PDB file of C-alpha atoms in Angstrom:
ATOM      1  CA  UNK A 279      82.456  76.420 262.424  1.00 48.00           C
ATOM      2  CA  UNK A 280      84.516  77.947 259.597  1.00 48.00           C
ATOM      3  CA  UNK A 281      83.974  81.386 260.684  1.00 52.00           C
ATOM      4  CA  UNK A 282      85.445  80.339 264.260  1.00 40.00           C
ATOM      5  CA  UNK A 283      88.584  78.894 262.662  1.00 50.00           C
ATOM      6  CA  UNK A 284      88.962  81.901 260.629  1.00 51.00           C
ATOM      7  CA  UNK A 285      88.474  84.273 263.783  1.00 41.00           C
ATOM      8  CA  UNK A 286      91.046  82.146 265.537  1.00 41.00           C
ATOM      9  CA  UNK A 287      93.724  82.516 262.880  1.00 47.00           C
ATOM     10  CA  UNK A 288      93.209  86.167 262.654  1.00 47.00           C
ATOM     11  CA  UNK A 289      93.751  86.622 266.492  1.00 39.00           C
ATOM     12  CA  UNK A 290      96.889  84.400 266.177  1.00 45.00           C
ATOM     13  CA  UNK A 291      98.229  86.715 263.435  1.00 46.00           C
ATOM     14  CA  UNK A 292      97.184  90.012 265.131  1.00 41.00           C
ATOM     15  CA  UNK A 293      99.919  89.492 267.765  1.00 41.00           C
ATOM     16  CA  UNK A 294     102.926  89.256 265.374  1.00 47.00           C
ATOM     17  CA  UNK A 295     101.440  91.843 263.307  1.00 47.00           C
ATOM     18  CA  UNK A 296     100.885  94.312 266.110  1.00 41.00           C
ATOM     19  CA  UNK A 297     104.502  93.530 267.273  1.00 44.00           C
ATOM     20  CA  UNK A 298     105.852  94.079 263.876  1.00 45.00           C
ATOM     21  CA  UNK A 299     104.075  97.317 263.468  1.00 46.00           C
ATOM     22  CA  UNK A 300     105.061  98.862 266.525  1.00 45.00           C
ATOM     23  CA  UNK A 301     108.795  98.286 265.713  1.00 49.00           C
ATOM     24  CA  UNK A 302     108.799 101.149 263.274  1.00 51.00           C
ATOM     25  CA  UNK A 303     107.147 104.461 262.337  1.00 60.00           C
ATOM     26  CA  UNK A 304     106.918 103.733 258.575  1.00 89.00           C
ATOM     27  CA  UNK A 305     108.015 105.898 255.528  1.00 93.00           C
ATOM     28  CA  UNK A 306     108.053 109.603 255.746  1.00 94.00           C
ATOM     29  CA  UNK A 307     108.332 112.211 252.889  1.00 93.00           C
ATOM     30  CA  UNK A 308     109.062 115.971 253.734  1.00 94.00           C
ATOM     31  CA  UNK A 309     109.374 119.005 251.359  1.00 94.00           C
ATOM     32  CA  UNK A 310     111.802 121.696 252.161  1.00 92.00           C
ATOM     33  CA  UNK A 311     108.712 123.982 251.305  1.00 92.00           C
ATOM     34  CA  UNK A 312     105.537 123.636 249.374  1.00 92.00           C
ATOM     35  CA  UNK A 313     105.551 126.633 247.205  1.00 93.00           C
ATOM     36  CA  UNK A 314     108.221 127.770 244.753  1.00 92.00           C
ATOM     37  CA  UNK A 315     108.551 129.778 241.792  1.00 93.00           C
ATOM     38  CA  UNK A 316     109.167 128.297 238.137  1.00 92.00           C
ATOM     39  CA  UNK A 317     112.707 126.877 237.824  1.00 90.00           C
ATOM     40  CA  UNK A 318     113.419 127.048 241.568  1.00 93.00           C
ATOM     41  CA  UNK A 319     114.928 123.944 243.408  1.00 94.00           C
ATOM     42  CA  UNK A 320     113.311 122.485 246.463  1.00 94.00           C
ATOM     43  CA  UNK A 321     114.788 119.258 248.503  1.00 95.00           C
ATOM     44  CA  UNK A 322     112.526 116.446 249.016  1.00 94.00           C
ATOM     45  CA  UNK A 323     113.607 114.132 251.965  1.00 95.00           C
ATOM     46  CA  UNK A 324     112.493 110.620 252.174  1.00 94.00           C
ATOM     47  CA  UNK A 325     113.023 108.664 255.506  1.00 94.00           C
ATOM     48  CA  UNK A 326     112.036 104.890 256.249  1.00 93.00           C
ATOM     49  CA  UNK A 327     112.213 103.002 259.392  1.00 92.00           C
ATOM     50  CA  UNK A 328     112.088  99.302 259.432  1.00 90.00           C
ATOM     51  CA  UNK A 329     112.850  96.560 261.984  1.00 90.00           C
ATOM     52  CA  UNK A 330     116.257  95.271 262.558  1.00 87.00           C
ATOM     53  CA  UNK A 331     117.461  92.711 260.361  1.00 84.00           C
ATOM     54  CA  UNK A 332     114.919  93.245 257.483  1.00 87.00           C
ATOM     55  CA  UNK A 333     116.175  93.526 253.784  1.00 89.00           C
ATOM     56  CA  UNK A 334     114.535  96.644 252.489  1.00 87.00           C
ATOM     57  CA  UNK A 335     113.947  97.391 248.470  1.00 89.00           C
ATOM     58  CA  UNK A 336     114.530 101.063 247.894  1.00 91.00           C
ATOM     59  CA  UNK A 337     112.103 102.246 245.739  1.00 91.00           C
ATOM     60  CA  UNK A 338     113.544 103.069 241.912  1.00 90.00           C
ATOM     61  CA  UNK A 339     112.946 106.818 241.149  1.00 88.00           C
ATOM     62  CA  UNK A 340     113.766 107.896 237.724  1.00 88.00           C
ATOM     63  CA  UNK A 341     113.977 111.646 236.315  1.00 91.00           C
ATOM     64  CA  UNK A 342     110.306 112.608 237.515  1.00 90.00           C
ATOM     65  CA  UNK A 343     108.480 112.092 240.880  1.00 90.00           C
ATOM     66  CA  UNK A 344     105.367 113.711 239.465  1.00 90.00           C
ATOM     67  CA  UNK A 345     103.877 115.129 236.235  1.00 91.00           C
ATOM     68  CA  UNK A 346     106.122 118.191 235.654  1.00 90.00           C
ATOM     69  CA  UNK A 347     108.289 117.529 238.489  1.00 93.00           C
ATOM     70  CA  UNK A 348     111.640 116.697 237.543  1.00 94.00           C
ATOM     71  CA  UNK A 349     114.320 115.001 239.921  1.00 93.00           C
ATOM     72  CA  UNK A 350     117.656 117.115 239.352  1.00 93.00           C
ATOM     73  CA  UNK A 351     119.906 115.248 241.840  1.00 93.00           C
ATOM     74  CA  UNK A 352     119.798 112.324 244.282  1.00 92.00           C
ATOM     75  CA  UNK A 353     121.852 111.918 247.400  1.00 92.00           C
ATOM     76  CA  UNK A 354     123.417 108.775 248.559  1.00 92.00           C
ATOM     77  CA  UNK A 355     121.126 106.593 251.031  1.00 91.00           C
ATOM     78  CA  UNK A 356     122.489 107.311 254.198  1.00 90.00           C
ATOM     79  CA  UNK A 357     121.675 105.484 257.563  1.00 86.00           C
ATOM     80  CA  UNK A 358     120.452 107.839 259.973  1.00 84.00           C
ATOM     81  CA  UNK A 359     120.116 105.587 262.781  1.00 84.00           C
ATOM     82  CA  UNK A 360     120.505 101.818 263.791  1.00 81.00           C
ATOM     83  CA  UNK A 361     119.454 100.045 266.636  1.00 80.00           C
ATOM     84  CA  UNK A 362     118.956  96.456 268.062  1.00 81.00           C
ATOM     85  CA  UNK A 363     115.326  96.720 266.926  1.00 86.00           C
ATOM     86  CA  UNK A 364     115.144  98.955 263.996  1.00 89.00           C
ATOM     87  CA  UNK A 365     117.154 101.081 261.742  1.00 89.00           C
ATOM     88  CA  UNK A 366     116.523 104.166 259.577  1.00 92.00           C
ATOM     89  CA  UNK A 367     117.513 105.314 256.066  1.00 91.00           C
ATOM     90  CA  UNK A 368     117.260 108.460 254.465  1.00 93.00           C
ATOM     91  CA  UNK A 369     117.551 110.127 250.972  1.00 93.00           C
ATOM     92  CA  UNK A 370     117.429 113.755 249.714  1.00 95.00           C
ATOM     93  CA  UNK A 371     116.077 114.423 246.104  1.00 93.00           C
ATOM     94  CA  UNK A 372     116.517 117.795 244.648  1.00 95.00           C
ATOM     95  CA  UNK A 373     113.335 118.609 242.737  1.00 93.00           C
ATOM     96  CA  UNK A 374     112.128 121.518 240.217  1.00 94.00           C
ATOM     97  CA  UNK A 375     109.459 122.267 237.600  1.00 94.00           C
ATOM     98  CA  UNK A 376     109.449 124.754 234.622  1.00 92.00           C
ATOM     99  CA  UNK A 377     105.492 124.638 234.556  1.00 91.00           C
ATOM    100  CA  UNK A 378     103.265 126.725 237.015  1.00 90.00           C
ATOM    101  CA  UNK A 379     100.407 124.696 238.661  1.00 92.00           C
ATOM    102  CA  UNK A 380      99.499 122.435 241.846  1.00 93.00           C
ATOM    103  CA  UNK A 381     100.998 119.132 241.713  1.00 94.00           C
ATOM    104  CA  UNK A 382     100.427 116.184 243.906  1.00 93.00           C
ATOM    105  CA  UNK A 383     103.785 113.915 244.755  1.00 92.00           C
ATOM    106  CA  UNK A 384     102.543 110.560 244.828  1.00 92.00           C
ATOM    107  CA  UNK A 385     103.113 108.161 247.747  1.00 93.00           C
ATOM    108  CA  UNK A 386     106.373 106.564 247.702  1.00 93.00           C
ATOM    109  CA  UNK A 387     106.236 102.630 248.415  1.00 93.00           C
ATOM    110  CA  UNK A 388     108.937 100.621 250.199  1.00 92.00           C
ATOM    111  CA  UNK A 389     109.157  97.183 250.601  1.00 92.00           C
ATOM    112  CA  UNK A 390     110.947  94.963 253.103  1.00 90.00           C
ATOM    113  CA  UNK A 391     111.269  91.378 254.209  1.00 90.00           C
ATOM    114  CA  UNK A 392     111.911  90.721 257.881  1.00 85.00           C
ATOM    115  CA  UNK A 393     115.083  88.484 258.584  1.00 76.00           C
ATOM    116  CA  UNK A 394     114.488  85.025 257.798  1.00 75.00           C
ATOM    117  CA  UNK A 395     110.886  85.716 256.646  1.00 79.00           C
ATOM    118  CA  UNK A 396     109.224  85.370 253.101  1.00 83.00           C
ATOM    119  CA  UNK A 397     106.401  87.541 254.054  1.00 89.00           C
ATOM    120  CA  UNK A 398     106.776  91.138 252.187  1.00 88.00           C
ATOM    121  CA  UNK A 399     105.727  94.075 253.874  1.00 90.00           C
ATOM    122  CA  UNK A 400     104.757  97.339 252.658  1.00 89.00           C
ATOM    123  CA  UNK A 401     105.090 101.053 253.991  1.00 91.00           C
ATOM    124  CA  UNK A 402     104.571 104.260 251.963  1.00 93.00           C
ATOM    125  CA  UNK A 403     104.936 107.952 252.265  1.00 93.00           C
ATOM    126  CA  UNK A 404     101.725 110.240 252.609  1.00 93.00           C
ATOM    127  CA  UNK A 405     101.141 112.284 249.354  1.00 93.00           C
ATOM    128  CA  UNK A 406     102.360 115.866 249.211  1.00 93.00           C
ATOM    129  CA  UNK A 407     101.351 118.940 247.421  1.00 94.00           C
ATOM    130  CA  UNK A 408     103.667 121.184 245.457  1.00 94.00           C
ATOM    131  CA  UNK A 409     102.651 124.898 244.214  1.00 94.00           C
ATOM    132  CA  UNK A 410     104.701 126.253 241.470  1.00 93.00           C
ATOM    133  CA  UNK A 411     104.204 130.027 241.018  1.00 93.00           C
ATOM    134  CA  UNK A 412     104.774 131.956 238.036  1.00 90.00           C
ATOM    135  CA  UNK A 413     107.039 135.158 238.552  1.00 83.00           C
ATOM    136  CA  UNK A 414     105.135 137.880 239.634  1.00 78.00           C
ATOM    137  CA  UNK A 415     105.079 140.890 237.198  1.00 73.00           C
ATOM    138  CA  UNK A 416     103.949 144.359 237.679  1.00 70.00           C
ATOM    139  CA  UNK A 417     102.214 145.608 234.267  1.00 70.00           C
ATOM    140  CA  UNK A 418     102.279 149.294 235.404  1.00 74.00           C
ATOM    141  CA  UNK A 419     106.162 149.457 235.430  1.00 74.00           C
ATOM    142  CA  UNK A 420     108.286 150.146 232.393  1.00 74.00           C
ATOM    143  CA  UNK A 421     109.552 147.381 230.399  1.00 75.00           C
ATOM    144  CA  UNK A 422     113.188 146.739 231.296  1.00 74.00           C
ATOM    145  CA  UNK A 423     116.075 145.460 228.912  1.00 80.00           C
ATOM    146  CA  UNK A 424     116.396 141.580 229.217  1.00 81.00           C
ATOM    147  CA  UNK A 425     119.469 140.724 231.683  1.00 77.00           C
ATOM    148  CA  UNK A 426     122.282 138.976 229.988  1.00 83.00           C
ATOM    149  CA  UNK A 427     123.175 135.378 231.069  1.00 82.00           C
ATOM    150  CA  UNK A 428     124.929 134.874 234.099  1.00 77.00           C
ATOM    151  CA  UNK A 429     128.607 133.833 233.677  1.00 79.00           C
ATOM    152  CA  UNK A 430     129.181 130.260 234.951  1.00 77.00           C
ATOM    153  CA  UNK A 431     132.731 129.758 236.823  1.00 83.00           C
ATOM    154  CA  UNK A 432     135.376 128.233 234.769  1.00 82.00           C
ATOM    155  CA  UNK A 433     136.177 124.670 235.665  1.00 85.00           C
ATOM    156  CA  UNK A 434     139.500 122.912 235.562  1.00 84.00           C
ATOM    157  CA  UNK A 435     138.063 120.453 233.199  1.00 85.00           C
ATOM    158  CA  UNK A 436     137.719 123.439 230.790  1.00 84.00           C
ATOM    159  CA  UNK A 437     140.939 124.946 231.342  1.00 87.00           C
ATOM    160  CA  UNK A 438     142.796 121.670 230.868  1.00 89.00           C
ATOM    161  CA  UNK A 439     142.919 121.781 226.822  1.00 90.00           C
ATOM    162  CA  UNK A 440     144.225 125.161 226.914  1.00 90.00           C
ATOM    163  CA  UNK A 441     146.755 124.490 229.505  1.00 92.00           C
ATOM    164  CA  UNK A 442     147.775 121.483 227.334  1.00 91.00           C
ATOM    165  CA  UNK A 443     148.160 123.913 224.471  1.00 94.00           C
ATOM    166  CA  UNK A 444     150.306 126.358 226.411  1.00 93.00           C
ATOM    167  CA  UNK A 445     152.609 123.600 227.678  1.00 93.00           C
ATOM    168  CA  UNK A 446     152.914 122.235 223.885  1.00 93.00           C
ATOM    169  CA  UNK A 447     153.701 125.875 222.688  1.00 94.00           C
ATOM    170  CA  UNK A 448     156.234 126.180 225.442  1.00 94.00           C
ATOM    171  CA  UNK A 449     158.100 123.160 224.536  1.00 94.00           C
ATOM    172  CA  UNK A 450     158.239 123.853 220.958  1.00 94.00           C
ATOM    173  CA  UNK A 451     159.514 127.234 221.737  1.00 93.00           C
ATOM    174  CA  UNK A 452     162.258 126.003 224.087  1.00 91.00           C
ATOM    175  CA  UNK A 453     163.399 123.053 221.304  1.00 91.00           C
ATOM    176  CA  UNK A 454     163.478 125.892 218.608  1.00 92.00           C
ATOM    177  CA  UNK A 455     165.490 128.124 220.936  1.00 88.00           C
ATOM    178  CA  UNK A 456     167.690 125.268 221.676  1.00 87.00           C
ATOM    179  CA  UNK A 457     168.341 124.428 217.898  1.00 86.00           C
ATOM    180  CA  UNK A 458     169.187 128.071 216.983  1.00 85.00           C
ATOM    181  CA  UNK A 459     171.223 128.501 219.921  1.00 80.00           C
ATOM    182  CA  UNK A 460     173.248 125.315 218.925  1.00 77.00           C
ATOM    183  CA  UNK A 461     173.357 126.124 215.332  1.00 72.00           C
ATOM    184  CA  UNK A 462     174.840 129.826 216.026  1.00 67.00           C
ATOM    185  CA  UNK A 463     177.412 128.404 218.334  1.00 60.00           C
ATOM    186  CA  UNK A 464     180.659 128.106 216.725  1.00 55.00           C
ATOM    187  CA  UNK A 465     183.021 125.312 217.293  1.00 49.00           C
ATOM    188  CA  UNK A 466     185.988 126.254 219.212  1.00 49.00           C
ATOM    189  CA  UNK A 467     189.159 126.649 217.314  1.00 49.00           C
ATOM    190  CA  UNK A 468     191.702 123.887 217.632  1.00 49.00           C
ATOM    191  CA  UNK A 469     194.697 125.044 219.438  1.00 59.00           C
ATOM    192  CA  UNK A 470     197.833 123.664 218.113  1.00 66.00           C
ATOM    193  CA  UNK A 471     200.321 122.643 220.911  1.00 68.00           C
ATOM    194  CA  UNK A 472     203.269 122.678 218.269  1.00 77.00           C
ATOM    195  CA  UNK A 473     204.777 125.745 216.893  1.00 67.00           C
ATOM    196  CA  UNK A 474     204.245 125.967 213.294  1.00 70.00           C
ATOM    197  CA  UNK A 475     207.296 128.049 212.621  1.00 76.00           C
ATOM    198  CA  UNK A 476     209.822 125.123 212.841  1.00 84.00           C
ATOM    199  CA  UNK A 477     209.724 121.538 211.616  1.00 88.00           C
ATOM    200  CA  UNK A 478     207.155 119.110 213.247  1.00 88.00           C
ATOM    201  CA  UNK A 479     210.022 117.097 214.778  1.00 89.00           C
ATOM    202  CA  UNK A 480     211.659 120.013 216.583  1.00 90.00           C
ATOM    203  CA  UNK A 481     208.200 121.399 217.492  1.00 90.00           C
ATOM    204  CA  UNK A 482     207.417 118.099 218.910  1.00 90.00           C
ATOM    205  CA  UNK A 483     210.516 117.844 220.997  1.00 92.00           C
ATOM    206  CA  UNK A 484     210.101 121.363 222.404  1.00 90.00           C
ATOM    207  CA  UNK A 485     206.357 120.690 223.281  1.00 91.00           C
ATOM    208  CA  UNK A 486     207.567 117.419 225.251  1.00 91.00           C
ATOM    209  CA  UNK A 487     210.134 119.257 227.047  1.00 92.00           C
ATOM    210  CA  UNK A 488     207.878 122.131 228.004  1.00 91.00           C
ATOM    211  CA  UNK A 489     205.509 119.434 229.428  1.00 91.00           C
ATOM    212  CA  UNK A 490     208.226 118.081 231.400  1.00 91.00           C
ATOM    213  CA  UNK A 491     209.052 121.343 233.101  1.00 93.00           C
ATOM    214  CA  UNK A 492     205.249 121.882 233.936  1.00 91.00           C
ATOM    215  CA  UNK A 493     205.319 118.739 236.376  1.00 92.00           C
ATOM    216  CA  UNK A 494     201.788 118.308 236.044  1.00 92.00           C
ATOM    217  CA  UNK A 495     201.718 114.681 237.372  1.00 91.00           C
ATOM    218  CA  UNK A 496     204.002 115.848 240.180  1.00 92.00           C
ATOM    219  CA  UNK A 497     201.228 118.132 241.096  1.00 93.00           C
ATOM    220  CA  UNK A 498     198.686 115.393 240.971  1.00 92.00           C
ATOM    221  CA  UNK A 499     197.032 116.527 237.704  1.00 93.00           C
ATOM    222  CA  UNK A 500     197.798 113.040 236.107  1.00 91.00           C
ATOM    223  CA  UNK A 501     194.764 113.141 233.819  1.00 92.00           C
ATOM    224  CA  UNK A 502     195.867 116.683 232.479  1.00 93.00           C
ATOM    225  CA  UNK A 503     199.294 115.389 231.923  1.00 92.00           C
ATOM    226  CA  UNK A 504     198.446 112.412 229.821  1.00 92.00           C
ATOM    227  CA  UNK A 505     195.904 114.620 227.720  1.00 92.00           C
ATOM    228  CA  UNK A 506     198.500 117.138 226.767  1.00 92.00           C
ATOM    229  CA  UNK A 507     201.224 114.040 226.143  1.00 92.00           C
ATOM    230  CA  UNK A 508     198.938 112.215 223.866  1.00 92.00           C
ATOM    231  CA  UNK A 509     197.924 115.581 221.952  1.00 92.00           C
ATOM    232  CA  UNK A 510     201.565 116.455 221.369  1.00 92.00           C
ATOM    233  CA  UNK A 511     202.472 113.020 220.082  1.00 93.00           C
ATOM    234  CA  UNK A 512     198.777 112.741 217.810  1.00 92.00           C
ATOM    235  CA  UNK A 513     199.646 116.256 216.205  1.00 91.00           C
ATOM    236  CA  UNK A 514     203.051 115.293 215.574  1.00 91.00           C
ATOM    237  CA  UNK A 515     201.921 111.943 213.852  1.00 92.00           C
ATOM    238  CA  UNK A 516     199.315 114.181 211.567  1.00 90.00           C
ATOM    239  CA  UNK A 517     202.078 116.491 210.579  1.00 90.00           C
ATOM    240  CA  UNK A 518     204.632 113.677 209.848  1.00 89.00           C
ATOM    241  CA  UNK A 519     202.567 111.000 208.235  1.00 90.00           C
ATOM    242  CA  UNK A 520     199.313 111.077 206.341  1.00 89.00           C
ATOM    243  CA  UNK A 521     197.361 109.903 209.224  1.00 89.00           C
ATOM    244  CA  UNK A 522     194.536 111.394 210.787  1.00 91.00           C
ATOM    245  CA  UNK A 523     195.719 110.861 214.591  1.00 89.00           C
ATOM    246  CA  UNK A 524     193.620 113.369 216.286  1.00 88.00           C
ATOM    247  CA  UNK A 525     190.323 111.621 215.155  1.00 89.00           C
ATOM    248  CA  UNK A 526     191.405 108.168 215.766  1.00 91.00           C
ATOM    249  CA  UNK A 527     191.542 105.664 218.654  1.00 92.00           C
ATOM    250  CA  UNK A 528     194.684 104.002 219.963  1.00 91.00           C
ATOM    251  CA  UNK A 529     194.032 100.903 217.971  1.00 91.00           C
ATOM    252  CA  UNK A 530     193.453 102.971 214.574  1.00 92.00           C
ATOM    253  CA  UNK A 531     196.757 104.768 215.153  1.00 92.00           C
ATOM    254  CA  UNK A 532     198.750 101.530 215.690  1.00 91.00           C
ATOM    255  CA  UNK A 533     197.030 100.024 212.337  1.00 92.00           C
ATOM    256  CA  UNK A 534     197.773 103.361 210.371  1.00 91.00           C
ATOM    257  CA  UNK A 535     201.457 103.445 211.498  1.00 91.00           C
ATOM    258  CA  UNK A 536     201.849  99.864 210.087  1.00 90.00           C
ATOM    259  CA  UNK A 537     201.212 101.173 206.736  1.00 90.00           C
ATOM    260  CA  UNK A 538     204.182 103.772 207.127  1.00 90.00           C
ATOM    261  CA  UNK A 539     208.095 103.113 207.508  1.00 90.00           C
ATOM    262  CA  UNK A 540     207.605 103.400 211.310  1.00 91.00           C
ATOM    263  CA  UNK A 541     209.429 100.416 213.078  1.00 92.00           C
ATOM    264  CA  UNK A 542     207.605  97.824 215.062  1.00 91.00           C
ATOM    265  CA  UNK A 543     209.817  98.821 217.832  1.00 91.00           C
ATOM    266  CA  UNK A 544     208.499 102.402 217.663  1.00 90.00           C
ATOM    267  CA  UNK A 545     204.926 101.526 217.418  1.00 90.00           C
ATOM    268  CA  UNK A 546     205.048  99.443 220.539  1.00 93.00           C
ATOM    269  CA  UNK A 547     206.425 102.031 222.380  1.00 90.00           C
ATOM    270  CA  UNK A 548     203.855 104.795 221.104  1.00 91.00           C
ATOM    271  CA  UNK A 549     201.014 102.125 221.787  1.00 92.00           C
ATOM    272  CA  UNK A 550     202.117 101.516 225.238  1.00 92.00           C
ATOM    273  CA  UNK A 551     201.768 105.213 226.036  1.00 91.00           C
ATOM    274  CA  UNK A 552     198.429 105.804 224.431  1.00 93.00           C
ATOM    275  CA  UNK A 553     196.857 102.648 226.107  1.00 93.00           C
ATOM    276  CA  UNK A 554     198.043 103.925 229.565  1.00 91.00           C
ATOM    277  CA  UNK A 555     196.759 107.507 228.540  1.00 91.00           C
ATOM    278  CA  UNK A 556     193.409 105.892 227.853  1.00 92.00           C
ATOM    279  CA  UNK A 557     193.155 104.120 231.206  1.00 92.00           C
ATOM    280  CA  UNK A 558     194.014 107.224 233.079  1.00 90.00           C
ATOM    281  CA  UNK A 559     191.565 109.526 231.247  1.00 89.00           C
ATOM    282  CA  UNK A 560     188.546 106.653 231.133  1.00 90.00           C
ATOM    283  CA  UNK A 561     189.324 104.261 233.961  1.00 86.00           C
ATOM    284  CA  UNK A 562     190.831 106.714 236.230  1.00 87.00           C
ATOM    285  CA  UNK A 563     193.970 104.753 236.449  1.00 88.00           C
ATOM    286  CA  UNK A 564     196.684 105.877 238.843  1.00 91.00           C
ATOM    287  CA  UNK A 565     200.119 105.174 237.305  1.00 92.00           C
ATOM    288  CA  UNK A 566     203.309 104.798 239.172  1.00 93.00           C
ATOM    289  CA  UNK A 567     205.625 107.870 239.292  1.00 91.00           C
ATOM    290  CA  UNK A 568     208.185 105.874 237.169  1.00 93.00           C
ATOM    291  CA  UNK A 569     205.407 105.118 234.466  1.00 92.00           C
ATOM    292  CA  UNK A 570     204.809 108.707 234.341  1.00 90.00           C
ATOM    293  CA  UNK A 571     208.277 109.582 233.553  1.00 93.00           C
ATOM    294  CA  UNK A 572     208.739 106.473 231.380  1.00 93.00           C
ATOM    295  CA  UNK A 573     205.637 107.569 229.196  1.00 92.00           C
ATOM    296  CA  UNK A 574     207.029 110.956 228.149  1.00 92.00           C
ATOM    297  CA  UNK A 575     210.633 109.448 227.605  1.00 93.00           C
ATOM    298  CA  UNK A 576     208.919 106.993 225.252  1.00 92.00           C
ATOM    299  CA  UNK A 577     207.245 109.813 223.206  1.00 93.00           C
ATOM    300  CA  UNK A 578     210.589 111.498 223.053  1.00 93.00           C
ATOM    301  CA  UNK A 579     212.109 108.397 221.593  1.00 93.00           C
ATOM    302  CA  UNK A 580     209.299 107.761 219.450  1.00 92.00           C
ATOM    303  CA  UNK A 581     209.872 111.537 217.755  1.00 92.00           C
ATOM    304  CA  UNK A 582     213.411 110.927 217.551  1.00 92.00           C
ATOM    305  CA  UNK A 583     213.243 107.507 215.827  1.00 91.00           C
ATOM    306  CA  UNK A 584     210.642 108.625 213.132  1.00 91.00           C
ATOM    307  CA  UNK A 585     212.708 111.920 212.521  1.00 88.00           C
ATOM    308  CA  UNK A 586     212.966 112.473 208.721  1.00 84.00           C
ATOM    309  CA  UNK A 587     216.132 111.522 206.828  1.00 75.00           C
ATOM    310  CA  UNK A 588     218.297 114.275 205.566  1.00 62.00           C
ATOM    311  CA  UNK A 589     218.014 115.398 201.884  1.00 40.00           C
ATOM    312  CA  UNK A 590     221.509 116.230 201.238  1.00 36.00           C
ATOM    313  CA  UNK A 591     220.448 117.730 197.903  1.00 37.00           C
ATOM    314  CA  UNK A 592     218.636 120.598 199.344  1.00 38.00           C
ATOM    315  CA  UNK A 593     220.596 121.026 202.609  1.00 41.00           C
ATOM    316  CA  UNK A 594     217.765 120.075 204.920  1.00 43.00           C
ATOM    317  CA  UNK A 595     215.053 117.432 205.958  1.00 44.00           C
ATOM    318  CA  UNK A 596     212.572 116.048 203.736  1.00 41.00           C
ATOM    319  CA  UNK A 597     210.056 117.070 205.931  1.00 42.00           C
ATOM    320  CA  UNK A 598     211.409 120.625 206.607  1.00 42.00           C
ATOM    321  CA  UNK A 599     211.508 121.141 202.547  1.00 39.00           C
ATOM    322  CA  UNK A 600     208.077 119.405 201.711  1.00 38.00           C
ATOM    323  CA  UNK A 601     205.419 119.449 204.416  1.00 38.00           C
ATOM    324  CA  UNK A 602     203.519 122.440 205.181  1.00 37.00           C
ATOM    325  CA  UNK A 603     202.891 122.580 209.098  1.00 34.00           C
ATOM    326  CA  UNK A 604     199.196 122.135 208.875  1.00 35.00           C
ATOM    327  CA  UNK A 605     196.975 119.150 209.391  1.00 38.00           C
ATOM    328  CA  UNK A 606     196.441 117.063 206.258  1.00 38.00           C
ATOM    329  CA  UNK A 607     192.996 117.465 204.633  1.00 34.00           C
TER     330      UNK A 607
END
C-alpha cells in the first residue's frame, strides 16, 4: 500500500518536472580551443538557459577555474535571448596556464528557482579538458640570444604626471618672465605741463590759456580736457605750496590748502572744479558747455588769487626769488 502511494506521487510529480525540464537546455561551457601553449590565453564561454520568471544564482568564480588554470578577465553577464517561456544568459572568461599538462575544468553549477516556487533546481556544464603544451624547441639548432622585453604602449595615466610637471614649469617660467619684464620696465618720465623757465604763476596762466585755445571740450574730448585742466592746477599747487597735490585726492588737497594762506573762497572755487573733473573722469559725467568754460575760468581765478605777494626789497616776487621750479621732495 505504501509503495502504491509513492508510485502515485512520483507519477504526479513527473508531469511538472518533465514540463520544467523541457523548457530549457541547461548550462553549457565551451572552450575556444582545447590546446594552448604555456602563457597563451583562451576564452571559456558559459551559457545557461532557464524558464522565464526564474531567479538565477550565478556561480561565484574566483581567480582559478581548475588547478593551475587562472582566470584573467571576466566579461559582464549578458542576456543572449529572452522570451515568454525562457531566457538565456552568457559570460565569457579569459583563462591561461603557466604550467604544461592536461587539466580538467570541473562542471560549473547553476542554481535557480522558478517564479513563485521555493524548490531549487540545479543545472551544470559538462567537464572540459585543456591541454597546455610547452614551447617546441629544436635542440639541433644554434642557441639564439634572448629577445628583449616587448615595449608596452604608453598610457595616458603614465603621461599625466609628466604633463603636470611640464605645465608647472611653464607657469613658473611665465611668472619669472613677467617679474623680470616688470622689473626692467622703467617708469615713464613725468611730463611737466608748466614751463620751468618762468615763475609758477606765469607758467600756470600760460598753460591754462593754451588749454583754452585747444578747444578740447568743443571737439567732444571732455575727459581729456578735464585731465589737462586738473594736472595744470595740481602742478601749480605743488610749486606754489608745500602740498603734494599730484598724489592727493580732491578731499586731501582741500584739507591741505586749509593749512596755507589760501582763502576759503579760492579753496571753494578749486574744489568745485576738482569734484566736477572727478565726475567726468570716473563717473562719465557730461557737463554743460557753460560748466566747461566756467571750470577753466575758476582755475585762472584761483591762480591769480594765490599769486605771491611782491617782495619790494628784491624787485621780484617771493616765489620768483626763493622757489626752485621743481616738485617738492
